[in-house]
Amino acid sequence: MDSTPLDEQIPSPGQWPVDPQEDLPISEDRIWVDGCFDFSHHGHAGAMLQARRLGKALVVGIHSDEAILENKGPTVMSLDERVAAVDACRWATQSIPYAPYVTYLPWVSHYGCKYVVHGDDITSDSNGNDCYRFVKAAGRFKVVKRTPGISTTDLVGRMLLCTKNHFVKSVKKTLAGEEGSGTPEERKLFAADLLQRIRDYATDETGLQPGPQVWTWEGSGQAKIENEMAEPGHFAPLVEGKGPKPGQRIVYVDGGFDLFSSGHIEFLRKVTETEEAGGRQRGWYEAEQCAKRVQESGEDYSPAYIVAGIHDDGVINHWKGLNYPIMNIFERGLCVLQCRYINAVIFSAPFTPSQPYLETMPLGKPDVVYHGPTTFIPLTYDPYTDPKQMGIFQEVGDHAFQHVNAGEIVGRILKSREAYEARQRAKLEKAVAEDLVKAQEEAASS
C-alpha cells in the first residue's frame, strides 16, 4: 500500500481527477495556476486573468479540503463550492480538483502545461518549504502581480472584527479620486488603478479583447433604497464592451452579490441554462440559424445578453445592518464582472427595479427579469412588483447551493471562530517567514 500522502501521489491512467487520462503534449500556450480559491474574491480572478493572457488555455488546479487544512487551516467553502467558483471564471479553461498543495511537475505536464503562474508572494507548505520549488528549479515558473488590498485572510478578518471601513459611499466620487482614504494624490492614483482594473476585468475569455459593458446608475438615495420613488435616473458608460447582438434577449438580474459565492454563481448559471433551453425551443441552435449569425456578425453567440445590477454598500447596509456588505461595491462588482455568465454590469443599481428604470436601460428594456431563491434580506415589501406587472418577471427554481449566501458564510466563520482565528495567526506567522524567503530570493537574483 502506498503510504505517500494522497496529494503527493502521481495518478496512473484512469486515476486522474478529471480527463484526459493520458498525458497531453506539453504546450507553451497551456498555462497552469493552482490554489485554494477559498471565496471567489477578485484577487483570484486577477491572478487567473494575468495567467490567461500568457497563453491560449488556462488550467486551474484546486487543492482539496484536507490538503488545505494540513497546510493552511480550515477552508470556509467546500471543494465543490470552490470548483464551481473557478468554473464560473471567464478566463479558466479547465478546473482540476484535488491538485497537490505542493505543485509537482508530473501534474502540470500531464495536463499539457509548460508554465506555472503565481503571484509575486511566497506560498509555503506545512514544513515551511516553498510550494513552487520544483517548478522554479525546472525553469517553468512565471510571476504575475498579486492583486493588492484583497485576500481570503482580509475578508475573514472583516467578519471577525465587524469592520466597516471598507465601505464605499459614492462610486462616482471614488472613481474621480474625490473620495476615499489618503492624500488627494493617493486617491487619484487609487482611482486610476481601480478604473484600469475594471477595464481589465471587462475583457473576453482571452483577457485581451473587449468583453462585458460596464455602466453606472445615478438616482436619488430614496430611489436606490426604497420602492416609493420610481425614477429613470441616469446611466453613464464606464467601459465600452460588447453590446447585445441581433436576436438576443435582454435579461436583467440584480443583487448585492456579497461574498460572491456558489449560491450567486449557480443562480447566474441557471439563468443562462434557462435562456439556452428557451433558445433551443426557438430553433436558435439549428445549423441554419448558427450559420446565418456567423455570416452576419462574424461569430456565433448565445441567445441571451445578461445584465447584472449591483447595489451600493449603503443600500445593502440599510437592509442587512451590522457590517454588511463584507465586500464593498467594487470588490463585489469585479467578482460579478469576471463571471462567464454575465454580459454587462451596472454599478449602483436601485434595490427596486422600477418600470421607469427598466424602460430607460441603455441596452434596451429587458425581455425578462430573473430572481432566485438565494436571499439574505428581511424584506418589508416586494421589490419586483413592477417587473411582475410588466409581465417580464421569472423565478429561478431551487438549486443545490441556494442556502449559500453572505449570512451562511459568516455563520460558518463564527461557528468555528477559534479555528479561523488560529488560521489568521498562523497566516501572519507564515507571512513573516515567506517575506524572508522572498527577500533572500530577490537578493540572490540581484
XYZ file of C-alpha atoms in Angstrom:
446
model
C 0.000 0.000 0.000
C 1.300 3.459 -0.966
C 1.961 5.470 2.191
C 2.603 8.685 0.227
C 0.065 11.402 1.104
C -2.758 11.485 -1.448
C -1.912 14.895 -2.858
C 1.709 13.818 -3.411
C 0.851 10.725 -5.411
C 1.159 10.763 -9.179
C -2.039 9.171 -10.513
C -1.979 6.326 -13.001
C -4.045 6.483 -16.222
C -7.681 6.222 -15.216
C -6.980 7.716 -11.776
C -6.565 11.390 -12.658
C -9.302 13.521 -11.053
C -10.569 14.772 -14.431
C -9.904 13.821 -18.042
C -7.794 13.436 -20.033
C -6.386 10.280 -18.511
C -3.455 10.110 -20.942
C -0.698 12.731 -20.892
C -1.238 15.711 -23.178
C 1.626 17.099 -25.290
C 3.261 19.960 -23.391
C 2.476 23.362 -24.900
C 3.801 26.805 -24.045
C 0.281 28.103 -24.680
C -1.213 25.997 -21.870
C -0.763 27.704 -18.500
C -1.228 26.171 -15.035
C -2.292 28.053 -11.906
C -3.304 26.466 -8.625
C -4.553 27.458 -5.209
C -7.211 27.116 -2.545
C -9.639 29.619 -4.144
C -11.499 29.905 -0.851
C -14.070 32.657 -1.502
C -14.272 33.729 -5.130
C -12.802 37.182 -4.482
C -11.468 39.265 -7.330
C -7.847 38.672 -6.300
C -8.209 35.088 -7.522
C -9.809 36.302 -10.740
C -6.985 38.822 -11.218
C -4.379 36.061 -10.998
C -6.312 33.930 -13.491
C -6.694 36.869 -15.876
C -2.956 37.592 -15.858
C -2.178 33.908 -16.313
C -4.673 33.535 -19.171
C -3.047 36.421 -21.019
C 0.207 34.450 -21.109
C -1.268 31.607 -23.160
C -4.297 30.285 -25.002
C -5.662 27.941 -22.329
C -5.687 28.149 -18.536
C -5.755 25.015 -16.394
C -6.636 25.695 -12.748
C -5.627 23.263 -10.021
C -7.726 23.358 -6.843
C -6.459 21.882 -3.581
C -8.577 19.500 -1.524
C -10.129 20.495 1.797
C -7.806 18.033 3.555
C -4.622 19.391 1.949
C -5.569 22.972 2.830
C -6.414 22.013 6.417
C -2.995 20.390 6.826
C -1.015 23.252 5.271
C -3.029 26.376 5.980
C -6.067 25.787 8.164
C -9.785 25.091 7.671
C -11.494 26.167 4.458
C -14.624 28.296 4.514
C -16.005 26.882 1.272
C -16.189 23.192 0.394
C -14.290 21.773 -2.580
C -17.496 21.586 -4.655
C -18.183 25.261 -3.953
C -14.624 26.253 -4.788
C -14.684 24.282 -8.053
C -17.969 25.995 -9.007
C -16.324 29.384 -8.459
C -13.319 28.551 -10.642
C -15.509 27.070 -13.384
C -17.505 30.322 -13.452
C -14.424 32.467 -14.130
C -14.380 33.610 -17.746
C -10.632 33.029 -18.097
C -10.493 29.470 -16.715
C -10.401 26.782 -19.405
C -10.493 23.734 -17.123
C -10.508 23.097 -13.370
C -8.559 20.242 -11.759
C -9.819 19.360 -8.258
C -7.534 17.561 -5.792
C -4.432 19.223 -7.242
C -1.466 18.806 -4.845
C -0.693 21.610 -2.399
C 2.947 21.462 -3.475
C 2.997 21.883 -7.253
C 4.548 18.776 -8.792
C 5.774 18.782 -12.392
C 4.084 15.473 -13.349
C 0.665 17.051 -12.629
C 1.468 20.166 -14.625
C 2.911 18.163 -17.518
C 0.076 15.636 -17.578
C -2.393 18.396 -18.446
C -0.066 19.730 -21.160
C 1.081 22.883 -19.329
C 4.594 24.203 -19.831
C 4.470 27.003 -17.282
C 3.086 27.534 -13.786
C 1.985 31.055 -12.888
C 1.668 32.520 -9.393
C 1.570 35.914 -7.720
C 4.698 37.678 -6.501
C 4.244 36.377 -2.954
C 5.738 33.213 -1.499
C 3.447 30.296 -0.620
C 4.830 27.665 1.739
C 3.652 24.235 2.843
C 3.236 22.995 6.421
C 7.004 22.420 6.646
C 7.793 25.983 5.638
C 9.066 24.961 2.177
C 8.210 26.901 -0.981
C 5.265 25.187 -2.696
C 6.715 26.057 -6.111
C 10.298 24.943 -5.503
C 10.144 22.108 -8.060
C 8.745 24.163 -10.950
C 11.128 27.022 -10.140
C 14.088 24.651 -10.283
C 12.879 23.401 -13.675
C 12.620 26.940 -15.075
C 8.875 26.553 -15.589
C 7.623 29.276 -13.233
C 6.285 32.719 -14.145
C 5.376 35.509 -11.740
C 2.411 37.872 -12.032
C 1.468 40.813 -9.857
C -0.591 39.984 -6.779
C -3.845 41.956 -6.513
C -3.408 44.330 -3.554
C -5.993 45.010 -0.870
C -7.987 41.785 -1.043
C -7.458 38.244 0.186
C -9.348 35.492 1.948
C -7.492 36.493 5.127
C -8.698 40.106 4.736
C -12.306 39.014 4.318
C -12.238 36.641 7.290
C -10.752 39.487 9.333
C -13.630 41.804 8.379
C -16.134 39.171 9.528
C -14.402 38.509 12.834
C -13.784 42.180 13.626
C -17.073 43.538 12.180
C -15.292 46.441 10.485
C -16.957 48.966 8.168
C -14.010 50.970 6.883
C -14.114 49.112 3.551
C -17.479 50.694 2.610
C -17.690 52.938 -0.466
C -20.021 55.930 -0.136
C -20.066 57.064 -3.767
C -18.977 55.091 -6.832
C -18.739 58.260 -8.926
C -16.662 60.226 -6.398
C -14.364 57.285 -5.673
C -13.653 56.781 -9.385
C -12.994 60.516 -9.688
C -10.462 60.367 -6.838
C -12.584 62.689 -4.727
C -13.449 60.177 -2.014
C -11.530 57.579 -0.050
C -8.552 57.436 2.281
C -5.150 59.039 1.819
C -3.997 62.288 0.276
C -5.652 63.782 -2.844
C -2.745 62.439 -4.901
C -3.109 58.948 -3.410
C -6.851 58.985 -4.071
C -6.241 59.904 -7.713
C -3.728 57.075 -8.101
C -6.104 54.613 -6.423
C -8.964 55.732 -8.684
C -6.846 55.325 -11.831
C -5.743 51.851 -10.721
C -9.319 50.853 -9.876
C -10.677 52.037 -13.226
C -7.930 50.140 -15.047
C -8.776 47.000 -13.085
C -12.443 47.342 -14.073
C -11.355 47.688 -17.720
C -9.112 44.631 -17.381
C -11.926 42.530 -15.920
C -14.289 43.683 -18.670
C -12.470 41.547 -21.230
C -13.484 38.409 -23.108
C -12.323 34.844 -22.404
C -8.857 35.623 -23.862
C -8.395 38.515 -21.430
C -7.244 40.622 -24.378
C -10.350 41.699 -26.293
C -13.434 43.725 -25.235
C -15.971 41.782 -23.198
C -18.766 42.951 -20.867
C -20.056 46.501 -20.901
C -19.954 48.430 -17.608
C -22.330 51.215 -16.601
C -23.058 53.254 -13.513
C -26.505 54.433 -12.464
C -27.260 57.629 -10.613
C -30.545 58.300 -8.880
C -31.803 59.703 -5.622
C -30.942 57.946 -2.384
C -34.617 57.189 -1.845
C -34.924 55.594 -5.303
C -31.895 53.412 -4.594
C -33.149 52.081 -1.266
C -36.964 52.095 -1.217
C -39.860 51.433 -3.567
C -41.703 54.718 -3.032
C -39.658 56.732 -5.540
C -39.600 55.306 -9.072
C -37.338 57.258 -11.370
C -35.408 56.533 -14.566
C -32.223 58.034 -13.154
C -29.139 58.473 -15.286
C -26.951 55.776 -16.840
C -23.323 56.621 -17.592
C -20.961 54.330 -19.544
C -17.823 53.252 -17.704
C -16.401 50.629 -20.096
C -17.447 50.201 -23.723
C -17.631 46.455 -24.277
C -19.683 44.167 -26.479
C -23.340 45.138 -26.720
C -26.343 42.919 -27.453
C -26.403 41.129 -30.815
C -29.388 40.746 -33.155
C -31.949 38.309 -31.753
C -30.522 38.170 -28.227
C -32.989 38.526 -25.369
C -32.054 41.204 -22.827
C -32.018 39.603 -19.378
C -31.790 41.567 -16.121
C -30.697 40.241 -12.742
C -29.775 42.227 -9.655
C -28.480 41.799 -6.136
C -25.788 42.543 -3.595
C -23.650 39.552 -4.639
C -21.802 39.853 -1.331
C -19.004 37.299 -0.823
C -19.807 36.188 -4.376
C -20.493 32.557 -3.606
C -21.767 29.317 -5.086
C -25.327 30.499 -4.368
C -24.909 33.531 -6.646
C -22.914 31.600 -9.234
C -25.453 28.786 -9.507
C -28.281 31.327 -9.839
C -26.495 33.006 -12.757
C -25.667 29.637 -14.311
C -29.301 28.556 -14.092
C -30.437 31.830 -15.682
C -28.044 31.098 -18.557
C -29.250 27.493 -18.744
C -32.927 28.566 -18.778
C -32.306 31.043 -21.590
C -30.377 28.432 -23.582
C -33.287 26.000 -23.194
C -35.653 28.712 -24.458
C -33.329 29.371 -27.384
C -33.309 25.681 -28.229
C -37.116 25.711 -28.399
C -36.948 28.702 -30.758
C -34.502 26.905 -33.056
C -31.566 29.096 -32.020
C -29.066 26.237 -32.241
C -30.183 24.823 -35.594
C -27.342 24.711 -38.132
C -29.038 27.172 -40.490
C -29.531 29.770 -37.738
C -25.948 29.374 -36.478
C -24.572 29.803 -39.998
C -26.704 32.913 -40.534
C -25.409 34.541 -37.311
C -21.794 33.800 -38.262
C -22.325 35.190 -41.751
C -23.964 38.395 -40.495
C -21.899 39.029 -37.337
C -18.670 37.184 -37.971
C -19.240 34.997 -34.907
C -21.866 32.887 -33.202
C -23.293 33.917 -29.853
C -25.714 32.847 -27.130
C -29.465 33.588 -27.155
C -29.331 35.868 -24.090
C -27.494 39.027 -23.087
C -27.395 39.061 -19.281
C -27.130 42.369 -17.424
C -26.331 42.338 -13.675
C -27.275 45.289 -11.471
C -25.229 45.652 -8.263
C -26.472 47.580 -5.235
C -24.477 50.211 -3.338
C -22.897 49.445 0.047
C -25.296 51.852 1.779
C -28.317 50.135 0.240
C -27.217 46.704 1.455
C -26.301 48.030 4.878
C -29.737 49.684 5.144
C -31.406 46.300 4.742
C -28.930 43.945 6.416
C -27.349 46.162 9.080
C -24.237 45.193 11.075
C -21.144 45.452 8.861
C -22.747 44.119 5.684
C -21.716 44.073 2.914
C -18.456 42.296 3.752
C -17.174 43.202 0.283
C -17.551 46.761 -0.963
C -19.296 47.537 -4.246
C -16.111 47.495 -6.313
C -14.999 44.159 -4.853
C -18.461 42.712 -5.489
C -18.661 44.279 -8.931
C -15.341 42.816 -10.009
C -16.480 39.383 -8.831
C -19.599 39.630 -10.978
C -17.682 41.145 -13.889
C -15.286 38.172 -14.119
C -18.158 35.676 -14.235
C -18.708 33.960 -17.572
C -22.496 34.022 -17.088
C -22.915 37.801 -17.463
C -22.529 40.246 -20.376
C -22.844 43.633 -18.660
C -22.704 45.163 -15.181
C -24.477 48.209 -13.757
C -22.878 49.667 -10.625
C -25.195 51.349 -8.071
C -28.362 49.740 -9.433
C -31.507 50.553 -7.408
C -32.785 47.985 -4.932
C -36.174 48.096 -6.662
C -36.022 47.673 -10.456
C -38.902 50.041 -11.220
C -40.603 50.351 -14.600
C -39.007 53.770 -15.363
C -35.573 52.332 -14.558
C -36.066 49.213 -16.687
C -37.530 51.115 -19.634
C -34.581 53.533 -19.803
C -31.811 50.932 -19.585
C -29.261 51.839 -22.287
C -29.070 48.285 -23.604
C -32.834 48.126 -24.127
C -35.796 47.256 -21.928
C -35.292 43.735 -20.549
C -37.289 40.885 -22.021
C -37.154 39.197 -18.621
C -36.134 39.981 -15.024
C -34.957 36.951 -13.052
C -34.830 36.431 -9.313
C -33.531 33.375 -7.469
C -34.032 31.571 -4.156
C -30.777 32.833 -2.600
C -31.556 35.771 -0.315
C -30.461 37.209 2.987
C -32.594 40.309 3.386
C -35.670 40.719 5.657
C -37.906 42.473 3.117
C -40.861 44.652 4.068
C -42.179 44.856 0.504
C -41.797 43.129 -2.881
C -39.091 44.891 -4.925
C -40.214 43.092 -8.088
C -43.781 44.442 -8.244
C -43.117 46.434 -11.437
C -41.463 43.591 -13.422
C -44.377 41.351 -12.381
C -46.937 43.915 -13.566
C -44.973 44.311 -16.804
C -45.194 40.540 -17.315
C -41.429 40.076 -17.526
C -40.666 38.544 -14.111
C -39.412 34.975 -13.823
C -38.089 32.984 -10.871
C -35.237 30.525 -10.987
C -36.092 27.315 -9.170
C -34.394 25.666 -6.222
C -30.791 24.524 -6.572
C -28.125 22.776 -4.526
C -26.355 25.966 -3.399
C -29.377 28.162 -2.689
C -28.603 28.221 1.052
C -25.128 29.671 0.426
C -25.288 33.437 0.923
C -23.277 36.015 2.865
C -25.095 35.182 6.105
C -24.389 31.469 5.699
C -20.688 32.113 5.094
C -20.342 34.474 8.053
C -22.165 31.873 10.142
C -19.595 29.257 9.153
C -16.801 31.584 10.262
C -18.403 32.460 13.590
C -19.307 28.835 14.306
C -15.647 27.900 14.041
C -14.285 31.235 15.212
C -11.494 29.744 17.279
C -10.210 27.682 14.354
C -10.344 30.642 11.952
C -8.638 32.966 14.446
C -5.890 30.357 14.780
C -5.716 30.288 10.986
C -5.338 34.068 10.910
C -2.492 33.940 13.442
C -0.764 31.105 11.572
C -1.157 33.003 8.293
C 0.539 36.056 9.788
C 3.382 33.949 11.185
C 3.836 32.222 7.821
C 3.787 35.604 6.075
C 6.820 36.722 8.080
C 8.748 33.605 7.046
C 7.556 33.887 3.428
C 8.639 37.537 3.246
C 12.088 36.481 4.464
C 12.337 33.807 1.741
C 11.185 36.312 -0.880
C 13.807 38.832 0.259
C 16.519 36.141 0.076
C 15.410 35.182 -3.448
C 15.476 38.817 -4.578
C 18.926 39.311 -3.051
C 20.233 36.190 -4.779
C 18.913 37.280 -8.172
C 20.211 40.868 -7.948
